[in-house]
Coordinates of C-alpha atoms and ligand atoms in Angstrom, one line a residue:
M1 CA 27.5 20.7 73.1
Q2 CA 24.6 23.5 71.9
P3 CA 26.0 26.9 72.7
V4 CA 24.8 28.4 76.8
E5 CA 23.4 31.4 76.6
V6 CA 25.1 33.4 79.8
K7 CA 24.1 36.6 80.3
K8 CA 21.4 38.3 78.1
G9 CA 23.6 38.8 74.7
I10 CA 26.1 36.7 76.6
Y11 CA 26.7 33.1 75.3
W12 CA 28.8 29.9 76.2
V13 CA 30.0 28.5 72.5
G14 CA 33.0 26.2 74.0
A15 CA 33.5 22.4 73.1
V16 CA 33.9 19.5 75.8
D17 CA 37.0 18.0 75.3
W18 CA 36.0 14.7 77.3
N19 CA 38.8 12.1 75.8
I20 CA 42.1 14.1 77.0
R21 CA 43.9 12.7 80.3
D22 CA 46.8 14.2 80.2
F23 CA 47.7 17.9 80.3
H24 CA 51.2 18.6 80.3
G25 CA 52.3 16.1 83.2
Y26 CA 48.4 16.5 84.6
S27 CA 46.2 13.8 84.9
T28 CA 42.6 15.1 83.9
L29 CA 40.9 12.1 84.0
K30 CA 37.4 13.8 84.1
G31 CA 38.0 15.5 81.0
T32 CA 38.0 19.0 80.3
T33 CA 36.4 22.9 78.5
Y34 CA 37.5 25.1 76.0
N35 CA 35.3 28.1 76.8
A36 CA 34.6 30.5 74.5
Y37 CA 32.5 33.3 74.8
L38 CA 29.9 35.3 72.5
V39 CA 29.3 38.6 72.3
V40 CA 26.1 39.6 70.5
D41 CA 26.8 43.3 70.4
E42 CA 26.7 46.3 68.1
K43 CA 30.7 45.3 67.9
M44 CA 29.9 41.1 67.7
T45 CA 33.0 39.9 69.9
L46 CA 34.1 36.6 70.9
F47 CA 36.5 36.2 74.1
D48 CA 39.0 33.1 73.2
T49 CA 39.1 30.2 71.3
V50 CA 39.3 26.6 71.8
K51 CA 41.9 24.1 70.7
K52 CA 42.5 23.9 67.5
P53 CA 40.9 20.5 67.2
F54 CA 38.1 21.8 68.4
V55 CA 37.8 25.0 65.6
N56 CA 34.9 23.2 63.6
D57 CA 33.1 22.6 67.5
L58 CA 33.1 26.9 67.9
I59 CA 32.1 27.6 64.2
C60 CA 29.1 25.3 65.0
N61 CA 28.3 27.0 68.7
I62 CA 29.3 30.4 67.0
S63 CA 27.1 30.0 63.2
R64 CA 23.7 28.8 65.5
I65 CA 23.9 32.5 66.9
V66 CA 25.5 34.5 64.3
D67 CA 26.9 34.2 60.8
P68 CA 31.0 34.1 62.6
K69 CA 31.8 36.9 59.5
K70 CA 29.9 39.1 61.4
I71 CA 32.4 38.6 64.4
D72 CA 33.9 42.7 64.9
Y73 CA 37.1 41.3 67.3
L74 CA 39.0 38.7 68.5
V75 CA 40.2 39.1 71.8
V76 CA 42.9 36.6 73.1
N77 CA 43.1 36.5 76.8
H78 CA 45.9 33.3 76.7
V79 CA 47.7 32.5 74.0
E80 CA 48.5 28.5 75.7
M81 CA 47.3 26.8 73.1
D82 CA 44.7 25.7 74.3
H83 CA 42.4 28.6 74.2
S84 CA 44.4 30.3 70.5
G85 CA 45.3 27.0 69.3
A86 CA 42.5 27.5 66.7
V87 CA 42.9 31.3 66.2
P88 CA 44.4 31.4 62.8
E89 CA 41.4 29.6 61.3
I90 CA 38.6 31.8 63.3
I91 CA 41.0 35.0 62.0
D92 CA 40.7 33.5 57.9
L93 CA 37.1 33.3 59.0
V94 CA 36.2 35.6 60.3
Q95 CA 38.3 38.3 59.4
P96 CA 38.0 40.7 62.5
E97 CA 38.4 44.9 62.3
K98 CA 40.5 44.3 65.5
V99 CA 42.3 41.7 67.5
I100 CA 42.5 42.7 71.1
C101 CA 45.9 41.9 73.4
S102 CA 47.5 42.5 75.6
A103 CA 51.4 43.3 74.3
M104 CA 52.5 40.1 74.9
G105 CA 49.6 38.3 74.0
K106 CA 50.9 40.5 70.5
T107 CA 55.0 39.0 71.0
A108 CA 53.3 35.4 72.0
L109 CA 50.3 35.2 69.1
I110 CA 53.7 36.1 66.5
D111 CA 55.5 34.2 67.9
H112 CA 53.3 31.7 67.8
Y113 CA 51.3 31.6 64.4
H114 CA 54.2 34.0 62.9
R115 CA 51.3 36.4 61.2
E116 CA 52.4 40.2 62.5
D117 CA 50.0 41.3 60.0
W118 CA 46.3 40.7 62.4
P119 CA 45.0 43.0 62.8
F120 CA 46.0 43.4 66.9
E121 CA 45.1 46.2 69.2
V122 CA 46.8 45.8 72.1
V123 CA 45.5 46.7 74.9
E124 CA 46.7 47.3 79.3
T125 CA 45.4 47.3 82.2
G126 CA 42.2 50.3 82.4
K127 CA 42.0 50.4 79.0
T128 CA 38.3 49.6 78.3
I129 CA 36.0 49.1 75.4
D130 CA 33.1 50.0 74.3
L131 CA 30.7 47.3 71.9
G132 CA 27.8 49.2 72.0
S133 CA 25.3 48.3 75.3
K134 CA 28.5 46.6 76.6
T135 CA 31.7 47.2 77.8
V136 CA 35.1 45.8 78.1
Q137 CA 37.8 46.3 80.5
F138 CA 40.6 44.9 80.9
I139 CA 42.8 43.9 83.7
E140 CA 46.3 42.7 82.7
T141 CA 48.2 39.7 84.8
R142 CA 51.2 38.9 84.6
M143 CA 52.5 35.8 85.4
L144 CA 49.1 34.6 85.9
H145 CA 49.9 32.2 84.5
W146 CA 52.0 33.6 81.2
P147 CA 53.4 36.9 80.5
D148 CA 50.2 37.8 78.5
S149 CA 47.8 36.6 80.7
M150 CA 44.3 38.9 81.1
L151 CA 41.2 39.0 82.4
S152 CA 38.0 40.5 80.8
Y153 CA 35.3 42.4 82.4
L154 CA 31.5 43.4 81.3
K155 CA 30.4 45.6 83.7
E156 CA 27.2 46.5 83.1
D157 CA 27.0 42.5 83.3
R158 CA 29.5 42.4 86.4
L159 CA 30.8 39.6 84.5
L160 CA 34.9 38.7 84.9
I161 CA 36.1 36.5 81.7
S162 CA 38.6 35.2 84.0
S163 CA 40.6 33.1 81.2
D164 CA 42.0 30.5 82.9
A165 CA 41.6 31.7 86.8
F166 CA 38.8 29.6 89.0
G167 CA 38.9 27.0 85.7
Q168 CA 38.4 23.2 86.8
H169 CA 39.5 20.5 84.8
W170 CA 36.0 18.2 84.1
A171 CA 34.1 18.0 81.3
T172 CA 30.4 17.7 82.1
S173 CA 27.2 18.6 80.1
Q174 CA 26.2 21.5 82.9
R175 CA 27.3 24.7 82.4
F176 CA 26.8 26.5 85.5
D177 CA 28.2 26.2 88.7
D178 CA 24.5 25.4 90.3
E179 CA 23.7 22.3 88.2
V180 CA 26.4 20.1 89.8
D181 CA 27.3 18.3 92.7
M182 CA 29.4 21.9 94.7
H183 CA 31.8 19.3 96.9
E184 CA 33.1 18.0 93.2
L185 CA 33.7 21.1 91.7
L186 CA 35.8 22.4 94.1
F187 CA 37.3 19.2 94.2
H188 CA 38.2 19.9 90.0
A189 CA 39.2 23.7 91.0
A190 CA 41.5 22.6 94.4
K191 CA 43.0 19.8 92.0
Y192 CA 43.2 22.9 89.2
Y193 CA 44.8 25.9 91.2
A194 CA 47.0 22.7 93.2
N195 CA 49.0 21.9 89.5
I196 CA 48.6 25.3 87.8
L197 CA 48.8 28.2 90.0
L198 CA 50.4 27.4 93.5
L199 CA 53.2 28.9 92.7
F200 CA 52.1 31.7 91.1
S201 CA 50.1 32.5 95.0
P202 CA 51.7 35.3 95.1
L203 CA 50.2 36.7 92.4
V204 CA 47.3 35.9 93.2
Q205 CA 46.8 37.8 96.1
K206 CA 48.1 40.5 95.0
L207 CA 45.0 40.7 91.9
L208 CA 42.5 39.7 94.3
A209 CA 43.2 42.1 96.4
N210 CA 43.4 44.5 93.3
V211 CA 40.1 43.0 92.4
Q212 CA 39.2 44.7 95.4
K213 CA 40.8 47.9 95.4
M214 CA 40.3 48.8 91.7
G215 CA 35.9 47.5 92.9
L216 CA 34.2 45.3 90.4
E217 CA 31.5 44.1 90.9
I218 CA 31.7 40.4 89.5
D219 CA 28.5 38.5 90.1
T220 CA 29.7 36.2 87.8
I221 CA 32.8 34.5 86.5
A222 CA 33.7 32.6 83.1
P223 CA 36.8 30.6 83.3
D224 CA 38.3 29.1 80.1
H225 CA 38.1 25.7 81.5
G226 CA 35.0 24.3 83.7
L227 CA 31.7 25.3 85.1
I228 CA 30.8 28.7 85.0
W229 CA 30.2 30.6 88.7
R230 CA 27.3 32.5 88.2
S231 CA 25.5 31.6 91.7
H232 CA 28.5 31.2 93.6
P233 CA 32.0 33.4 93.0
G234 CA 32.2 34.3 96.4
K235 CA 33.1 30.3 97.0
I236 CA 35.5 30.0 94.3
I237 CA 36.8 33.9 95.0
E238 CA 37.4 32.9 98.9
A239 CA 39.1 29.7 98.2
Y240 CA 42.2 31.4 95.9
D241 CA 42.1 33.5 98.8
T242 CA 43.0 30.3 101.3
W243 CA 44.7 28.4 99.1
S244 CA 47.0 31.3 97.5
K245 CA 47.4 32.2 101.8
Q246 CA 48.7 28.3 101.4
Q247 CA 46.7 28.1 104.6
A248 CA 47.5 24.1 105.8
A249 CA 45.2 21.9 107.9
N250 CA 45.7 19.2 110.4
K251 CA 46.5 17.5 107.9
A252 CA 49.5 15.5 106.7
V253 CA 50.2 13.5 102.9
I254 CA 53.0 10.7 103.2
I255 CA 54.1 9.7 99.6
Y256 CA 56.0 7.2 98.9
D257 CA 58.0 4.2 96.9
T258 CA 59.0 1.1 97.7
M259 CA 61.4 -1.4 96.7
W260 CA 60.4 -4.8 98.3
Q261 CA 57.5 -2.9 101.3
S262 CA 60.2 -2.7 104.1
T263 CA 60.1 1.7 103.3
E264 CA 56.3 1.0 102.7
K265 CA 56.2 -0.5 105.8
M266 CA 58.0 2.3 107.5
A267 CA 55.4 4.6 106.0
F268 CA 52.7 3.0 107.6
A269 CA 54.4 3.0 111.3
V270 CA 54.5 6.7 110.4
A271 CA 51.3 7.1 109.6
D272 CA 50.5 5.4 112.6
G273 CA 52.5 8.3 115.1
L274 CA 50.8 10.6 113.6
A275 CA 47.1 9.4 113.4
Q276 CA 47.5 9.5 117.4
E277 CA 48.3 12.7 117.7
G278 CA 44.8 13.7 115.7
I279 CA 46.0 14.7 111.9
D280 CA 44.2 13.6 109.2
V281 CA 47.0 11.2 107.6
K282 CA 46.8 10.3 103.9
I283 CA 49.6 7.6 102.5
L284 CA 49.8 8.0 98.8
N285 CA 52.0 4.7 97.2
L286 CA 53.6 6.7 93.6
K287 CA 52.7 3.2 92.3
L288 CA 48.8 4.2 92.8
N289 CA 48.9 7.7 93.0
H290 CA 49.3 10.0 90.2
R291 CA 51.9 13.3 90.7
S292 CA 48.6 15.8 90.3
D293 CA 46.5 13.9 92.6
V294 CA 49.3 14.0 95.1
M295 CA 50.0 17.7 94.4
T296 CA 46.1 18.3 95.5
E297 CA 46.6 16.5 99.1
I298 CA 49.6 18.6 99.5
L299 CA 48.0 21.7 98.1
D300 CA 46.1 22.4 102.6
A301 CA 48.1 19.9 104.0
K302 CA 50.8 21.2 106.7
A303 CA 53.0 18.1 106.9
I304 CA 55.1 17.1 103.5
I305 CA 56.8 13.2 104.3
L306 CA 58.5 12.1 102.0
G307 CA 59.9 7.3 101.8
S308 CA 61.8 5.7 99.4
S309 CA 64.0 2.9 99.4
T310 CA 68.3 3.2 97.9
L311 CA 68.0 2.2 94.4
N312 CA 71.4 2.3 92.7
N313 CA 72.8 4.9 94.9
G314 CA 70.1 7.5 94.3
I315 CA 66.2 7.3 94.8
L316 CA 63.2 5.5 92.9
P317 CA 62.5 7.4 89.6
P318 CA 58.7 7.8 91.1
M319 CA 59.8 10.1 93.4
A320 CA 62.4 11.7 91.8
D321 CA 59.2 12.6 89.4
L322 CA 57.6 14.1 92.3
L323 CA 59.8 15.8 93.2
C324 CA 61.4 17.5 90.0
Y325 CA 57.1 18.6 89.3
M326 CA 56.9 19.4 93.2
K327 CA 59.4 22.0 92.8
G328 CA 59.0 23.9 90.6
L329 CA 55.0 24.0 91.6
R330 CA 56.4 25.5 95.6
P331 CA 54.4 24.6 97.5
A332 CA 55.4 26.8 101.2
G333 CA 55.1 26.7 104.5
K334 CA 55.9 23.4 105.5
I335 CA 56.9 21.2 107.2
G336 CA 58.3 17.1 106.9
F337 CA 61.3 14.7 106.9
A338 CA 62.6 11.5 105.1
F339 CA 62.4 7.9 105.8
G340 CA 63.4 4.8 103.4
S341 CA 64.8 1.1 103.5
Y342 CA 68.3 0.9 102.3
G343 CA 71.0 -2.5 101.8
W344 CA 74.3 -0.6 101.9
S345 CA 74.6 2.6 100.3
G346 CA 71.4 4.2 101.8
E347 CA 71.4 8.2 100.1
A348 CA 68.0 8.2 99.4
V349 CA 67.1 9.8 103.1
K350 CA 69.3 12.7 102.6
L351 CA 69.0 13.3 99.0
M352 CA 65.1 12.9 100.3
T353 CA 66.0 15.7 102.7
E354 CA 68.2 17.9 100.2
A355 CA 64.6 17.9 98.2
L356 CA 62.6 18.7 101.3
E357 CA 65.2 21.7 102.0
A358 CA 66.3 23.0 99.1
M359 CA 61.6 23.8 98.9
K360 CA 62.1 25.4 102.0
V361 CA 60.2 22.7 104.0
K362 CA 61.7 22.7 107.6
I363 CA 62.5 19.1 109.0
V364 CA 61.1 17.8 112.3
D365 CA 63.3 16.0 114.0
G366 CA 65.8 14.6 111.4
A367 CA 65.2 11.2 109.4
M368 CA 65.1 7.6 109.4
K369 CA 66.9 5.1 107.8
V370 CA 66.8 1.6 108.5
K371 CA 69.1 -1.7 106.5
F372 CA 66.7 -3.5 105.0
A373 CA 64.4 -4.9 106.2
P374 CA 63.4 -2.0 109.8
T375 CA 63.1 -4.8 113.2
H376 CA 59.8 -3.8 116.4
D377 CA 61.6 -1.5 117.5
D378 CA 62.7 0.6 114.4
L379 CA 58.7 0.9 113.4
K380 CA 58.1 2.2 117.0
K381 CA 60.8 4.8 115.8
C382 CA 59.6 5.5 113.1
A383 CA 55.6 5.7 114.8
E384 CA 57.3 8.2 117.1
L385 CA 59.3 10.7 114.5
G386 CA 55.1 10.4 112.8
R387 CA 54.5 11.4 116.5
K388 CA 56.6 14.6 116.7
A389 CA 55.2 15.7 114.0
G390 CA 52.1 15.7 114.7
L391 CA 52.6 17.8 117.6
E392 CA 54.4 20.1 115.5
I393 CA 51.8 20.3 113.2
K394 CA 49.2 20.8 115.9
N395 CA 51.7 23.7 117.5
Q396 CA 51.7 25.4 114.4
A397 CA 47.4 25.2 114.1
Ligands
FEO401 FE1 44.2 26.3 79.7 FE2 46.7 28.6 80.2 O1 45.8 27.4 79.6

């Protein structure tokens, strides 16, 4: 894709990855982009690079604007390899005067690429660098989402280059929020938040407060993935505020796997009970729904309800996968319970309940397990449990 001017003298020069389908466990079914930004000023500055296989896209795009050898500064906001993979080749080509990064960024770059001889310039929150007509202010965002992460704010342009924050995994030919469907854009942003940033929600709250305290005027947010927020930056800031407060809707997700459809019948009965109370219910069969799509549904749900048959004294493998993934992402403020069928030992419900408790999910009125196949009465009890969860959701609203 050709470079695009974001603001006068500031260009998107990144790459679009149409074909990526897995991003360390996150399903990227619509690809992604690796955004890099070139500022043409007295000090030519490149903000971030791209994933290594896309280095030629980056060099071509820079070359359409300036000779890459004229770049003076390379800013590395974040060292994860989707953004720094091309750093070694860019430094070899450009021979920049400075490689600007956080202290943790310098350590991470050396740990990744083993080049202590690069011309590092370490910056910290509040530090500014003059590019000529433009001033860059840096804001460290440790553990958002790596220790090295930082943001770059171009003061005169009121532009925040936000690294992974406010991004989306969505490959498009458009570069700006006002050129695509807002509903789909927010869906991809929500999926990104639920799968990358959810566990850092308290830090997101601190960052939003800090940005306000610093009095940064922001009219454009340029993340390192996906679309640039030039017309609706307020929408994504507001969404991050809601998501990081883990505010939930009157919504429940029932997530299950089943051996011979008994647990599935229980899932549908639980859903009936919730729906009777007017709750928005999503039923997610783990054989049909990817873990990262499940997390997207959990983001704004009040209840997490888990179902699994017992297999070999344990839970079914897709449920084990989900629990491992979900535990790391630390959803907060949820209620829930577990259910499932069994043949003789029946450990699955207990194991799922323990997993929910370990995630500080408030258990609603115990659990429900059924030997082999549910009777009509069993399904009525499942529906009743769903109804109780629905009442609890409404009480907490
Ligand atoms: Fe897009 Fe943390 O890298």
